[in-house]
Short mmCIF file of C-alpha atoms and ligand atoms in Angstrom, two decimals:
data_model
loop_
_atom_site.label_atom_id
_atom_site.label_comp_id
_atom_site.label_asym_id
_atom_site.label_seq_id
_atom_site.Cartn_x
_atom_site.Cartn_y
_atom_site.Cartn_z
CA UNK O 1 -0.01 0.16 0.13
CA UNK O 2 1.19 3.47 -0.86
CA UNK O 3 0.22 6.92 0.28
CA UNK O 4 -1.39 9.28 -2.36
CA UNK O 5 -1.53 13.03 -1.39
CA UNK O 6 -4.33 15.00 -3.37
CA UNK O 7 -4.15 18.83 -2.88
CA UNK O 8 -7.89 19.34 -3.34
CA UNK O 9 -10.99 17.23 -3.98
CA UNK O 10 -11.29 16.67 -7.29
CA UNK O 11 -14.20 14.37 -9.36
CA UNK O 12 -13.76 10.88 -7.93
CA UNK O 13 -13.30 8.50 -10.62
CA UNK O 14 -9.50 8.43 -10.13
CA UNK O 15 -9.78 8.49 -6.53
CA UNK O 16 -11.96 5.40 -6.20
CA UNK O 17 -9.38 3.72 -8.69
CA UNK O 18 -6.56 4.35 -6.43
CA UNK O 19 -8.68 3.26 -3.41
CA UNK O 20 -9.81 0.17 -5.05
CA UNK O 21 -5.94 -0.94 -5.38
CA UNK O 22 -5.84 -0.43 -1.75
CA UNK O 23 -3.89 2.89 -1.61
CA UNK O 24 -4.26 5.34 1.04
CA UNK O 25 -5.80 8.53 -0.65
CA UNK O 26 -5.67 11.57 1.48
CA UNK O 27 -7.44 14.74 0.11
CA UNK O 28 -6.81 17.90 1.54
CA UNK O 29 -10.10 19.18 2.93
CA UNK O 30 -9.88 22.59 2.38
CA UNK O 31 -12.26 23.77 -0.23
CA UNK O 32 -9.42 26.21 -1.60
CA UNK O 33 -6.31 26.04 -3.09
CA UNK O 34 -3.64 24.69 -0.92
CA UNK O 35 -0.78 27.14 -0.20
CA UNK O 36 2.77 26.35 -0.41
CA UNK O 37 3.51 26.34 3.33
CA UNK O 38 0.43 23.73 3.72
CA UNK O 39 1.28 21.59 0.70
CA UNK O 40 5.17 21.36 2.37
CA UNK O 41 4.04 20.37 5.74
CA UNK O 42 1.49 17.84 4.26
CA UNK O 43 4.32 16.33 2.25
CA UNK O 44 6.48 16.22 5.33
CA UNK O 45 3.83 14.70 7.74
CA UNK O 46 2.32 12.27 5.19
CA UNK O 47 5.60 11.15 3.20
CA UNK O 48 3.34 9.98 0.18
CA UNK O 49 4.58 8.16 -2.78
CA UNK O 50 2.51 10.19 -5.33
CA UNK O 51 1.02 14.00 -5.28
CA UNK O 52 -2.02 14.59 -7.17
CA UNK O 53 -1.82 18.24 -7.61
CA UNK O 54 -3.92 21.01 -9.66
CA UNK O 55 -2.64 23.24 -12.38
CA UNK O 56 -2.92 26.02 -9.44
CA UNK O 57 -0.23 24.53 -7.18
CA UNK O 58 3.25 25.85 -7.45
CA UNK O 59 5.10 22.67 -7.47
CA UNK O 60 8.88 24.33 -7.33
CA UNK O 61 11.97 23.14 -5.77
CA UNK O 62 11.27 23.39 -2.35
CA UNK O 63 8.04 21.54 -2.43
CA UNK O 64 9.75 18.85 -4.54
CA UNK O 65 12.58 18.87 -1.80
CA UNK O 66 9.74 18.28 0.89
CA UNK O 67 8.71 15.31 -1.23
CA UNK O 68 11.69 13.76 -1.57
CA UNK O 69 13.11 10.87 -1.01
CA UNK O 70 9.53 9.27 -0.77
CA UNK O 71 7.80 10.82 -3.56
CA UNK O 72 8.02 8.94 -6.86
CA UNK O 73 5.53 11.06 -8.98
CA UNK O 74 3.85 14.30 -9.30
CA UNK O 75 0.72 13.78 -11.40
CA UNK O 76 -0.93 16.77 -12.42
CA UNK O 77 -4.73 17.09 -12.99
CA UNK O 78 -4.13 19.39 -16.38
CA UNK O 79 -2.90 18.87 -19.48
CA UNK O 80 -0.62 22.27 -19.03
CA UNK O 81 2.29 21.97 -16.84
CA UNK O 82 4.04 24.98 -16.47
CA UNK O 83 3.21 25.20 -12.61
CA UNK O 84 5.83 22.42 -12.20
CA UNK O 85 9.50 22.86 -11.95
CA UNK O 86 10.46 19.83 -14.42
CA UNK O 87 14.16 20.54 -13.83
CA UNK O 88 13.97 20.20 -9.91
CA UNK O 89 11.63 17.22 -10.64
CA UNK O 90 14.34 15.57 -12.72
CA UNK O 91 17.06 16.21 -9.96
CA UNK O 92 15.14 14.38 -7.37
CA UNK O 93 14.43 11.49 -9.62
CA UNK O 94 10.30 12.27 -9.31
CA UNK O 95 8.14 11.57 -12.44
CA UNK O 96 5.79 14.28 -13.64
CA UNK O 97 2.71 13.28 -15.58
CA UNK O 98 -0.39 15.18 -17.10
CA UNK O 99 -3.77 14.56 -18.30
CA UNK O 100 -3.73 14.90 -22.30
CA UNK O 101 -6.28 14.27 -25.04
CA UNK O 102 -9.37 13.88 -22.42
CA UNK O 103 -9.99 17.58 -22.29
CA UNK O 104 -9.58 18.42 -26.05
CA UNK O 105 -13.37 18.26 -26.78
CA UNK O 106 -14.15 20.44 -23.77
CA UNK O 107 -11.86 23.16 -24.19
CA UNK O 108 -12.41 23.07 -28.00
CA UNK O 109 -16.48 23.52 -27.07
CA UNK O 110 -15.50 26.46 -24.71
CA UNK O 111 -13.33 28.26 -27.20
CA UNK O 112 -16.32 27.94 -29.89
CA UNK O 113 -18.62 29.01 -27.11
CA UNK O 114 -16.72 32.05 -26.14
CA UNK O 115 -16.47 32.99 -30.25
CA UNK O 116 -20.26 32.82 -30.55
CA UNK O 117 -20.97 34.69 -27.50
CA UNK O 118 -18.19 37.40 -28.17
CA UNK O 119 -19.36 37.72 -32.11
CA UNK O 120 -23.14 37.42 -31.59
CA UNK O 121 -22.91 39.56 -28.38
CA UNK O 122 -25.11 37.01 -26.23
CA UNK O 123 -23.48 38.23 -22.93
CA UNK O 124 -24.30 41.96 -23.44
CA UNK O 125 -27.69 40.86 -24.91
CA UNK O 126 -28.63 38.56 -21.87
CA UNK O 127 -27.54 41.55 -19.68
CA UNK O 128 -30.00 43.75 -21.48
CA UNK O 129 -32.70 41.68 -21.56
CA UNK O 130 -32.41 40.88 -17.98
CA UNK O 131 -32.34 44.44 -16.95
CA UNK O 132 -35.46 44.86 -18.59
CA UNK O 133 -34.49 47.07 -21.24
CA UNK O 134 -36.03 45.20 -24.28
CA UNK O 135 -38.63 47.50 -25.34
CA UNK O 136 -39.27 46.09 -28.68
CA UNK O 137 -37.42 44.65 -31.63
CA UNK O 138 -34.97 47.10 -33.23
CA UNK O 139 -33.29 46.58 -36.66
CA UNK O 140 -29.99 47.68 -35.03
CA UNK O 141 -30.11 45.94 -31.81
CA UNK O 142 -26.82 44.10 -30.80
CA UNK O 143 -25.80 43.66 -34.59
CA UNK O 144 -22.66 41.57 -34.59
CA UNK O 145 -20.84 40.04 -37.48
CA UNK O 146 -21.82 36.61 -39.05
CA UNK O 147 -19.35 33.79 -38.31
CA UNK O 148 -20.16 32.08 -41.41
CA UNK O 149 -17.24 32.60 -43.94
CA UNK O 150 -14.90 34.49 -41.55
CA UNK O 151 -11.27 33.46 -41.23
CA UNK O 152 -10.10 31.86 -37.99
CA UNK O 153 -6.84 31.86 -37.01
CA UNK O 154 -5.32 29.05 -34.85
CA UNK O 155 -2.05 29.80 -33.11
CA UNK O 156 -0.92 26.21 -32.16
CA UNK O 157 -1.98 23.17 -34.03
CA UNK O 158 -2.12 20.81 -31.23
CA UNK O 159 -4.97 18.68 -30.47
CA UNK O 160 -7.02 21.22 -29.18
CA UNK O 161 -6.31 23.77 -32.27
CA UNK O 162 -7.04 21.22 -34.34
CA UNK O 163 -10.22 20.52 -32.76
CA UNK O 164 -11.59 23.87 -32.91
CA UNK O 165 -10.58 24.31 -36.28
CA UNK O 166 -12.50 21.35 -37.22
CA UNK O 167 -15.66 22.67 -35.67
CA UNK O 168 -15.33 25.81 -37.15
CA UNK O 169 -14.76 24.47 -40.59
CA UNK O 170 -17.21 21.82 -40.45
CA UNK O 171 -19.88 23.08 -38.48
CA UNK O 172 -19.83 27.03 -39.03
CA UNK O 173 -18.21 27.36 -42.62
CA UNK O 174 -15.37 29.44 -41.68
CA UNK O 175 -11.75 29.20 -43.05
CA UNK O 176 -8.95 28.15 -41.22
CA UNK O 177 -5.39 29.50 -41.02
CA UNK O 178 -2.79 28.35 -38.46
CA UNK O 179 0.57 28.87 -36.99
CA UNK O 180 2.68 26.34 -35.23
CA UNK O 181 6.32 25.38 -35.38
CA UNK O 182 5.57 22.48 -37.61
CA UNK O 183 3.24 22.36 -40.54
CA UNK O 184 0.44 19.58 -40.90
CA UNK O 185 -0.31 18.57 -44.37
CA UNK O 186 -2.86 15.93 -43.39
CA UNK O 187 -4.46 18.73 -41.29
CA UNK O 188 -4.17 21.22 -44.42
CA UNK O 189 -5.92 18.66 -46.49
CA UNK O 190 -8.90 17.86 -44.28
CA UNK O 191 -9.72 21.27 -43.39
CA UNK O 192 -8.54 23.12 -46.58
CA UNK O 193 -6.51 24.92 -44.04
CA UNK O 194 -3.28 27.16 -44.89
CA UNK O 195 -0.13 27.69 -42.69
CA UNK O 196 0.82 31.12 -42.08
CA UNK O 197 3.58 32.88 -40.45
CA UNK O 198 2.29 34.38 -37.21
CA UNK O 199 2.20 38.23 -38.16
CA UNK O 200 0.70 37.11 -41.39
CA UNK O 201 -1.95 34.91 -39.64
CA UNK O 202 -2.59 37.88 -37.17
CA UNK O 203 -3.18 40.44 -40.25
CA UNK O 204 -5.61 38.13 -41.92
CA UNK O 205 -7.50 36.29 -39.21
CA UNK O 206 -11.06 37.62 -38.41
CA UNK O 207 -10.83 35.67 -35.10
CA UNK O 208 -7.52 34.72 -33.69
CA UNK O 209 -7.85 31.56 -31.01
CA UNK O 210 -4.53 31.00 -28.92
CA UNK O 211 -3.82 27.06 -28.10
CA UNK O 212 -0.29 26.93 -27.28
CA UNK O 213 1.60 25.77 -24.07
CA UNK O 214 2.96 28.34 -21.52
CA UNK O 215 6.80 28.11 -22.26
CA UNK O 216 9.67 30.72 -21.96
CA UNK O 217 9.03 31.23 -25.93
CA UNK O 218 5.38 31.54 -25.59
CA UNK O 219 5.51 34.16 -22.93
CA UNK O 220 3.82 37.33 -24.11
CA UNK O 221 3.57 35.77 -27.63
CA UNK O 222 0.75 37.99 -28.22
CA UNK O 223 2.08 41.44 -27.20
CA UNK O 224 1.78 44.96 -28.21
CA UNK O 225 3.29 44.82 -31.68
CA UNK O 226 1.67 41.64 -32.50
CA UNK O 227 -1.95 42.91 -31.38
CA UNK O 228 -1.20 46.07 -33.58
CA UNK O 229 -1.00 43.85 -36.59
CA UNK O 230 -4.64 42.42 -35.96
CA UNK O 231 -7.35 43.93 -37.88
CA UNK O 232 -9.68 46.51 -35.74
CA UNK O 233 -12.41 44.08 -36.66
CA UNK O 234 -10.89 41.03 -35.39
CA UNK O 235 -11.38 39.14 -32.17
CA UNK O 236 -8.92 37.52 -29.60
CA UNK O 237 -10.00 34.31 -27.75
CA UNK O 238 -7.30 32.80 -25.14
CA UNK O 239 -8.18 29.35 -23.92
CA UNK O 240 -4.37 28.58 -23.05
CA UNK O 241 -2.55 30.29 -20.28
CA UNK O 242 -2.66 33.81 -19.46
CA UNK O 243 0.68 34.83 -19.76
CA UNK O 244 0.74 33.90 -23.35
CA UNK O 245 -1.14 37.38 -24.07
CA UNK O 246 0.49 40.73 -22.67
CA UNK O 247 -2.49 41.61 -20.93
CA UNK O 248 -1.94 45.03 -20.34
CA UNK O 249 -1.18 45.72 -24.29
CA UNK O 250 -4.63 43.90 -25.01
CA UNK O 251 -6.43 46.02 -22.59
CA UNK O 252 -4.77 49.05 -23.94
CA UNK O 253 -5.64 47.87 -27.54
CA UNK O 254 -9.27 47.31 -26.60
CA UNK O 255 -9.56 50.59 -25.34
CA UNK O 256 -8.11 52.25 -28.07
CA UNK O 257 -10.44 50.17 -30.54
CA UNK O 258 -7.61 48.55 -32.09
CA UNK O 259 -9.50 45.40 -31.95
CA UNK O 260 -13.42 44.47 -31.90
CA UNK O 261 -13.35 42.44 -28.57
CA UNK O 262 -11.68 39.50 -26.51
CA UNK O 263 -12.67 36.55 -24.63
CA UNK O 264 -10.42 35.61 -22.18
CA UNK O 265 -10.67 31.98 -20.06
CA UNK O 266 -7.36 32.62 -18.50
CA UNK O 267 -5.55 35.38 -16.94
CA UNK O 268 -1.84 36.53 -16.24
CA UNK O 269 -2.25 37.25 -12.38
CA UNK O 270 -4.98 34.37 -11.91
CA UNK O 271 -7.27 34.31 -10.35
CA UNK O 272 -7.39 38.20 -10.34
CA UNK O 273 -8.65 39.10 -13.96
CA UNK O 274 -5.90 41.75 -14.55
CA UNK O 275 -2.50 42.39 -12.96
CA UNK O 276 -3.38 46.07 -12.36
CA UNK O 277 -6.25 47.21 -10.14
CA UNK O 278 -7.03 50.09 -13.04
CA UNK O 279 -6.88 47.28 -15.77
CA UNK O 280 -9.54 45.22 -13.63
CA UNK O 281 -11.96 48.06 -13.99
CA UNK O 282 -11.28 49.00 -17.47
CA UNK O 283 -11.70 45.34 -18.38
CA UNK O 284 -14.95 44.87 -16.19
CA UNK O 285 -16.39 48.26 -17.99
CA UNK O 286 -15.64 46.65 -21.64
CA UNK O 287 -19.13 45.24 -23.11
CA UNK O 288 -16.96 43.71 -25.55
CA UNK O 289 -14.91 41.58 -23.78
CA UNK O 290 -16.21 38.41 -22.16
CA UNK O 291 -14.23 36.84 -19.24
CA UNK O 292 -14.68 33.04 -17.73
CA UNK O 293 -13.02 31.77 -14.82
CA UNK O 294 -10.44 28.96 -16.52
CA UNK O 295 -13.39 26.80 -17.03
CA UNK O 296 -12.61 25.59 -20.61
CA UNK O 297 -11.87 21.98 -19.26
CA UNK O 298 -15.03 22.18 -17.06
CA UNK O 299 -17.33 19.17 -18.75
CA UNK O 300 -18.35 16.56 -16.11
CA UNK O 301 -16.58 14.00 -18.67
CA UNK O 302 -13.59 15.86 -18.86
CA UNK O 303 -12.96 16.36 -15.41
CA UNK O 304 -13.90 12.51 -14.45
CA UNK O 305 -11.44 11.65 -17.36
CA UNK O 306 -8.80 13.72 -15.95
CA UNK O 307 -9.35 12.06 -12.66
CA UNK O 308 -9.03 8.88 -14.05
CA UNK O 309 -5.88 9.64 -16.06
CA UNK O 310 -4.14 10.95 -13.24
CA UNK O 311 -4.95 7.88 -11.31
CA UNK O 312 -3.71 5.49 -13.96
CA UNK O 313 -0.36 7.31 -14.27
CA UNK O 314 -0.21 7.14 -10.45
CA UNK O 315 -0.74 3.46 -10.49
CA UNK O 316 1.89 2.99 -12.94
CA UNK O 317 4.74 4.79 -11.41
CA UNK O 318 3.90 2.93 -8.09
CA UNK O 319 3.78 -0.61 -10.06
CA UNK O 320 7.11 0.42 -11.57
CA UNK O 321 5.81 0.74 -14.95
CA UNK O 322 6.38 3.45 -17.29
CA UNK O 323 3.11 5.81 -17.02
CA UNK O 324 1.32 6.74 -20.23
CA UNK O 325 1.49 10.37 -19.85
CA UNK O 326 4.96 11.30 -18.43
CA UNK O 327 6.10 14.97 -19.33
CA UNK O 328 9.34 14.31 -17.54
C1 LIG P 401 -5.42 22.38 -18.57
O1 LIG P 401 -5.50 21.27 -18.10
O2 LIG P 401 -4.17 22.66 -18.65
C2 LIG P 401 -6.30 23.36 -18.52
O3 LIG P 401 -6.30 24.52 -18.34
C3 LIG P 401 -7.45 23.07 -17.23
O4 LIG P 401 -8.62 23.83 -17.61
#
């Protein structure tokens, strides 16, 4: 029997799997993110062989050192793993895994939902109707652009970017251009998609949807200069990681009407919606901005599957086997 420490309650499929194999599963009872000090204390107290953590837990060298030498695996309950110091994990011989693929559809659906809501002004119209302001049909009320026929620019053609493109081409009659370190001939053929250099994509797209991981090379990938290349009628959607977009530059561009609108599911200084208090106020006042609280993967199916995959990775490592989703 091994001990597995879980930093916060998650959907139970994986936890049941771990318990069925007679492992001791200790779930932090707090209904909030664990602090670094609490996590270090828990690792010292329980000496778990496995840590199941969330994308909001910073698993840095101090945390990993507190887990060593018992800790064999850090199983991140997310596909992104920018919250984990991989080099430090390697130093301590601790495996790191993530939960790819099972949340692809959920995130793609949310990106498309944001696109519809933003371009067809669903949230603005909802607030207007609920405020009792609808006094009669009006030919000019909440006009927005038609989505069919517009050009979608996908930045990052991983499985999520490709799933967004597929929905937009087949379901909505959009045209797709994409940017990625690698071109993908099969994808281009299947979706009549075309590769573009990033600056060209930004110039041409009516909607830009970001799907890159957060790495040193993608930090502020969408910066002031790049936002300035976008059309004033274009929309930006970010369901990847907040720091991929220079938020201050984005807010300035929106304020100066250099862009038509933006939908953000992720933020640079999460859980705050902006790093600066004045930007916080500006964002809240912008009707052409939609904000959701990092819920792109929040379907019941995806969150249960993430729980199962994290548990399967833990079981593999505890059994001395190679985990399916090792990132390090
Ligand atoms: C992930 O898994 O990285 C997503 O951001 C979770 O929503």
